Coordinates of C-alpha atoms and ligand atoms in Angstrom, one line a residue:
X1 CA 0.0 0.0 0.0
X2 CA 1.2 3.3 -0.8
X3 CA -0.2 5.4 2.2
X4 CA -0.4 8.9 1.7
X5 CA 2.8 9.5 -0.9
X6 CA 1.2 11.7 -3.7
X7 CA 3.5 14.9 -2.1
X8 CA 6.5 13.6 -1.9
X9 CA 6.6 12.9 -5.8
X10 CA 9.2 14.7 -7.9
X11 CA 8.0 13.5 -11.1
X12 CA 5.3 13.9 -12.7
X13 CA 2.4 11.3 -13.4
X14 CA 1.0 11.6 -17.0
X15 CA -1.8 8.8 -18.3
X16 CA -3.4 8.4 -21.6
X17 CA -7.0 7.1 -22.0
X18 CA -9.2 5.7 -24.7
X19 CA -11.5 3.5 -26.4
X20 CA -9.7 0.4 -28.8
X21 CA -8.3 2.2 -31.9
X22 CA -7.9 5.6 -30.5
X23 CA -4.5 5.7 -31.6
X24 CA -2.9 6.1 -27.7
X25 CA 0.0 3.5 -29.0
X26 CA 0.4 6.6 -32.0
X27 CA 0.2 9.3 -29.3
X28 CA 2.3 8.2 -27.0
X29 CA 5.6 8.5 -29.4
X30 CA 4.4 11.7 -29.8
X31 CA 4.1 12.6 -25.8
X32 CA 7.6 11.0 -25.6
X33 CA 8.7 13.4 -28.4
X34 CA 8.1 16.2 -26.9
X35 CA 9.7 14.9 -23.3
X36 CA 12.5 14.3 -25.1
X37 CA 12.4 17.7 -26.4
X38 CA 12.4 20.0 -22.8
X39 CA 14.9 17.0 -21.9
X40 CA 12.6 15.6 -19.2
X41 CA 14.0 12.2 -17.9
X42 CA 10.8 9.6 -17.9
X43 CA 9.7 6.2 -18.4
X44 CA 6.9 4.7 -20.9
X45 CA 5.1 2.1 -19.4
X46 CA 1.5 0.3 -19.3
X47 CA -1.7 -1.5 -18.3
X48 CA -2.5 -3.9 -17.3
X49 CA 1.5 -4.3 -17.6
X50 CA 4.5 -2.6 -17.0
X51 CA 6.4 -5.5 -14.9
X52 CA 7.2 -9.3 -15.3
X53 CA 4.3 -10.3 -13.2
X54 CA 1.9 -7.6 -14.6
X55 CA 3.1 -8.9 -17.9
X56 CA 1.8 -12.2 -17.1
X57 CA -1.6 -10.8 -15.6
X58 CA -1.9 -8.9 -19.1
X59 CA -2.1 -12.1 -20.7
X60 CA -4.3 -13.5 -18.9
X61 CA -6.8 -10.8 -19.1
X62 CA -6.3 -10.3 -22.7
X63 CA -6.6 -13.8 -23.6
X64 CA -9.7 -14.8 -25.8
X65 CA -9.5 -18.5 -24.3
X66 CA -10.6 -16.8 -20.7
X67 CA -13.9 -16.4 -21.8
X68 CA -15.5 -17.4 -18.4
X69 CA -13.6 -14.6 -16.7
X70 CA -16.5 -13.5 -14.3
X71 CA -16.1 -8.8 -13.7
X72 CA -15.0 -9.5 -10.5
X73 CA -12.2 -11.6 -11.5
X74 CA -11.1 -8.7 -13.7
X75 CA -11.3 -6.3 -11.6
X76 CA -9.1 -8.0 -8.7
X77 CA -6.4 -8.8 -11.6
X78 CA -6.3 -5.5 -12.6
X79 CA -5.5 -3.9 -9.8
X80 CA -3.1 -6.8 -8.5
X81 CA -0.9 -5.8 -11.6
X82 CA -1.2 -2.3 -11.0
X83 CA -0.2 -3.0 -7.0
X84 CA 2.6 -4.7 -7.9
X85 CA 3.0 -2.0 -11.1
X86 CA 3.1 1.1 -8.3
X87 CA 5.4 -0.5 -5.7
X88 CA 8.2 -2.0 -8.7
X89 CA 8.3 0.7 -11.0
X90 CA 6.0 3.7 -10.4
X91 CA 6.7 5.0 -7.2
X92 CA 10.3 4.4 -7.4
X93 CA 10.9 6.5 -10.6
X94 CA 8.4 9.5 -9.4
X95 CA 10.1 9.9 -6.4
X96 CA 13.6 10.0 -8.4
X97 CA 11.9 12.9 -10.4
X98 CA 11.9 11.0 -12.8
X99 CA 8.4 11.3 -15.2
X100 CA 6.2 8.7 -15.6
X101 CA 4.2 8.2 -19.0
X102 CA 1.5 5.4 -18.4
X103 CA -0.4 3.8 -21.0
X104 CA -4.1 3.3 -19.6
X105 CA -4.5 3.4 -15.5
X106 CA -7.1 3.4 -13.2
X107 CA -9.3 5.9 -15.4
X108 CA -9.5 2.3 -17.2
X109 CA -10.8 0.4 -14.5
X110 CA -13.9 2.8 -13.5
X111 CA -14.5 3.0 -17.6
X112 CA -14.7 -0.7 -18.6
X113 CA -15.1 -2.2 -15.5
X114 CA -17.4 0.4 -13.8
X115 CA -19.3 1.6 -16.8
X116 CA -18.5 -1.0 -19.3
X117 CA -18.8 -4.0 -16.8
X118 CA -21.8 -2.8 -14.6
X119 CA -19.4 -3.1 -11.4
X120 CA -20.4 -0.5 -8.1
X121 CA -17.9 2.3 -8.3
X122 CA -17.7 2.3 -4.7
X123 CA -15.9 -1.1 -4.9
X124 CA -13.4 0.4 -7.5
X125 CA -12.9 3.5 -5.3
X126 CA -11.7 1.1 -2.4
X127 CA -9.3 -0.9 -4.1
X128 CA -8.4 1.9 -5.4
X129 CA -7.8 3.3 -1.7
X130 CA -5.8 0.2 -0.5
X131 CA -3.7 0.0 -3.8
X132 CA -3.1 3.7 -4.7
X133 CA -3.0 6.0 -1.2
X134 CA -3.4 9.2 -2.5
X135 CA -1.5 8.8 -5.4
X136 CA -3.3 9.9 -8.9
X137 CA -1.7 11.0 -12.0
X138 CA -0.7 14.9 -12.4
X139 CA -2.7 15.1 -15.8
X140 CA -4.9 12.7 -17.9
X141 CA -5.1 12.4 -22.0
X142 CA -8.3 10.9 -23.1
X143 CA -8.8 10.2 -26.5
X144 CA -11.9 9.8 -27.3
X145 CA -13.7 8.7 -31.0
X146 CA -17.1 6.9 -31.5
X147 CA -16.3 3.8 -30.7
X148 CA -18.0 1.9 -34.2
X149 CA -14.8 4.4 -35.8
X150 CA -12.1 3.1 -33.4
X151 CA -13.4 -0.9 -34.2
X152 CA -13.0 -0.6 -37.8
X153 CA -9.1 0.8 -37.1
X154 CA -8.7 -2.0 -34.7
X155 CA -10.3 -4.9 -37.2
X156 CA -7.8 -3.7 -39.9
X157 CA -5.0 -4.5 -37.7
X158 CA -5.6 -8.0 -37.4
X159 CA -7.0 -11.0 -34.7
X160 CA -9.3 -9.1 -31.9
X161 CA -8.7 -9.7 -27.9
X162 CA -10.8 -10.6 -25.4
X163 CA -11.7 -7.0 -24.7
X164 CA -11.9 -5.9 -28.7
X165 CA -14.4 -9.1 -28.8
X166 CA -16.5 -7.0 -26.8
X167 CA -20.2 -5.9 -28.8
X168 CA -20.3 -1.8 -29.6
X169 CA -22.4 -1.5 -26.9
X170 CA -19.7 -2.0 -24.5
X171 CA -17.8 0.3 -26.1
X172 CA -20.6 3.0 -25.9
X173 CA -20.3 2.7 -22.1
X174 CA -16.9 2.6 -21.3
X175 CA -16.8 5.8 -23.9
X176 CA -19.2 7.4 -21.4
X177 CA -17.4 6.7 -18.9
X178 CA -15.1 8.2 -19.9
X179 CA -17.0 11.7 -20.0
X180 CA -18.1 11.3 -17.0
X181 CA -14.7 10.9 -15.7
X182 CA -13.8 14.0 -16.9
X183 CA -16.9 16.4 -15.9
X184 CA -16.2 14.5 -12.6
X185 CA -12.7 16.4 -12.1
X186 CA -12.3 18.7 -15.5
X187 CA -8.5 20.0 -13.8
X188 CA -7.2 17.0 -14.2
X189 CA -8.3 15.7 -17.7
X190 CA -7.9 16.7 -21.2
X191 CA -10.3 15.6 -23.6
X192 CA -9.3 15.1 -27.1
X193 CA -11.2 14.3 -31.0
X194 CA -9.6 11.3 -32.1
X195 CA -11.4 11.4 -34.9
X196 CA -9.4 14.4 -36.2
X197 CA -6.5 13.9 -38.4
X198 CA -3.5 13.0 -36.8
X199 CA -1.5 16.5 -37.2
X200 CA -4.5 18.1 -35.2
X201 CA -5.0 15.4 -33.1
X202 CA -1.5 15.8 -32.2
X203 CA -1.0 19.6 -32.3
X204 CA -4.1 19.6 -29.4
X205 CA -2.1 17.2 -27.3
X206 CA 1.2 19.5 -27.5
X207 CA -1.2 22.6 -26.6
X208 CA -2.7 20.8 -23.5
X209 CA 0.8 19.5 -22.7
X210 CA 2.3 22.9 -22.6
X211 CA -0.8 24.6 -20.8
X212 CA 0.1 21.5 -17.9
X213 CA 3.8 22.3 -17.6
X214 CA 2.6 26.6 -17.3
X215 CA 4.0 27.1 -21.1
X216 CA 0.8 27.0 -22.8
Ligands
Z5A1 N1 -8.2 -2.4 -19.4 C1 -9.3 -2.5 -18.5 O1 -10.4 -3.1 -18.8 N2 -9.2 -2.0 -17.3 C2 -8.0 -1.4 -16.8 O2 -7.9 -0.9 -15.7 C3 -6.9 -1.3 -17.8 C4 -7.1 -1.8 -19.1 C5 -5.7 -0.7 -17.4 C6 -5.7 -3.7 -23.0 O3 -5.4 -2.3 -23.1 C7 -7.1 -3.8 -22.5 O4 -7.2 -3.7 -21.1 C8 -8.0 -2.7 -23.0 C9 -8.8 -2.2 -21.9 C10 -8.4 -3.1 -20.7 N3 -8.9 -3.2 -24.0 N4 -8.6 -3.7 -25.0 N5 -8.4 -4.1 -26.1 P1 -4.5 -1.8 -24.3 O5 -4.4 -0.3 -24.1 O6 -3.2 -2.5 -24.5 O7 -5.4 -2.1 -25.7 P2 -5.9 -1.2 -26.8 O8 -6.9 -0.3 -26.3 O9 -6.4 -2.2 -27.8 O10 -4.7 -0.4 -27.3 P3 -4.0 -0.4 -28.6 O11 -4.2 -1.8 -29.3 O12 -2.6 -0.1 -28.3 O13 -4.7 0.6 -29.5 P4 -4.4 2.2 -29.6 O14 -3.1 2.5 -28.9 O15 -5.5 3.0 -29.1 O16 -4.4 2.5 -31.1 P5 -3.1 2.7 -32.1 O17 -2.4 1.3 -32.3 O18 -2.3 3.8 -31.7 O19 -4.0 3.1 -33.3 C11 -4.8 2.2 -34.0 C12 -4.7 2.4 -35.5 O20 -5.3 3.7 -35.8 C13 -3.3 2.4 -36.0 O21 -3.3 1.8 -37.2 C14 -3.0 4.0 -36.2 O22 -2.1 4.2 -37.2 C15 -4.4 4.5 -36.6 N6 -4.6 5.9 -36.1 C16 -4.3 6.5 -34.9 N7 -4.6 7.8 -34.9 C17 -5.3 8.0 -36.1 C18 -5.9 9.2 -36.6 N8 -6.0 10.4 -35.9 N9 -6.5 9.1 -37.8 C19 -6.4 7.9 -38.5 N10 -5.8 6.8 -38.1 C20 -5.3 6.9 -36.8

């Protein structure tokens, strides 16, 4: 457990949302860009991920064969990875100063498993207690597309996951989420068109991310 460690951070926490197909894999290189840039030291990591054991977690969740996976089960192995995520890797290399740039985190959990899943939010806000403290990332990208949009960039990539197996409706909920996620704490979050082209798509994330570092 991380107790209450969020002030003590010299790094900073930044987390990037989405639907499948919303191109966070695409805008990631370019948040790393521009890190690179202003010669911030960080690390790029993910979720469900990030270390060996989340790794394997990862593959279970992901994997199609787990179809009798009951919400709870999922929602107990996602926050085991991150748990073990936060204590290896996360905490360690905010408190170096150095910057963290996660892939997904627990915006995830309360949008598929909350919303998309039909879990109580009260249940995600506990483990999300025990596992977290009062750590929270410092600022939030969510990429956000109609979800039918994201699919058919997904499908043209090849074999679907467990989760991309998922009907549109799903989708539709998680997407809403999402939004509600943000009106819930609009400091925090930056909301972005995915559907844009890429160039402005990109060019809003550089504004936001300049506006969060008091260069914007
Ligand atoms: N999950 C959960 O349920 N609860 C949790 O707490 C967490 C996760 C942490 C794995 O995540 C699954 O875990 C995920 C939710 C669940 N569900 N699934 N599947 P993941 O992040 O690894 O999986 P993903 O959402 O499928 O991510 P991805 O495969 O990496 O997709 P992406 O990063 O969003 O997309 P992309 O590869 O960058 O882009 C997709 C394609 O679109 C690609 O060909 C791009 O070139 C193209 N693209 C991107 N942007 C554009 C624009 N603007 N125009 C046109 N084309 C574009």
């Amino acid at each position: 457990m991380t107790g209450t460690m969020a002030g003590t951070m010299k790094g900073k926490f930044i987390t990037v949302e989405g639907t499948e197909g919303v191109g966070k894999t695409t805008n990631i290189q370019r948040i790393a860009g521009w890190l690179d840039e202003r010669g911030i030291t960080y690390i790029s990591t993910r979720e469900p991920g990030g270390t060996a054991l989340g790794e394997k977690i990862r593959d279970l969740l992901l994997d199609k064969g787990n179809i009798s996976m009951v919400a709870s089960a999922e929602l107990l192995l996602m926050f085991a990875a991150r748990a073990q995520h936060l204590e290896e890797k996360i905490i360690p290399a905010l408190a170096a100063g150095t910057w963290v740039l996660c892939d997904r985190f627990t915006d995830a959990t309360y949008a598929y498993q909350g919303f998309g899943r039909g879990l109580n939010l009260e249940h995600i806000k506990g483990l999300e207690a025990l596992v977290q403290g009062d750590l929270h990332p410092d600022f939030t990208l969510i990429l956000d597309i109609d979800p039918a949009l994201g699919m058919s960039r997904v499908r043209a990539r090849g074999e679907l996951d467990r989760f991309e197996s998922e009907e549109l409706a799903f989708f539709d909920r998680v997407r809403a989420g999402y939004r509600e996620r943000v009106n819930g704490n609009p400091s925090r979050y930056c909301l972005v068109d995915a559907s844009a082209p890429l160039a402005i798509v990109q060019a809003h994330i550089v504004g936001a991310l300049n506006t969060f570092v008091g260069e914007g």
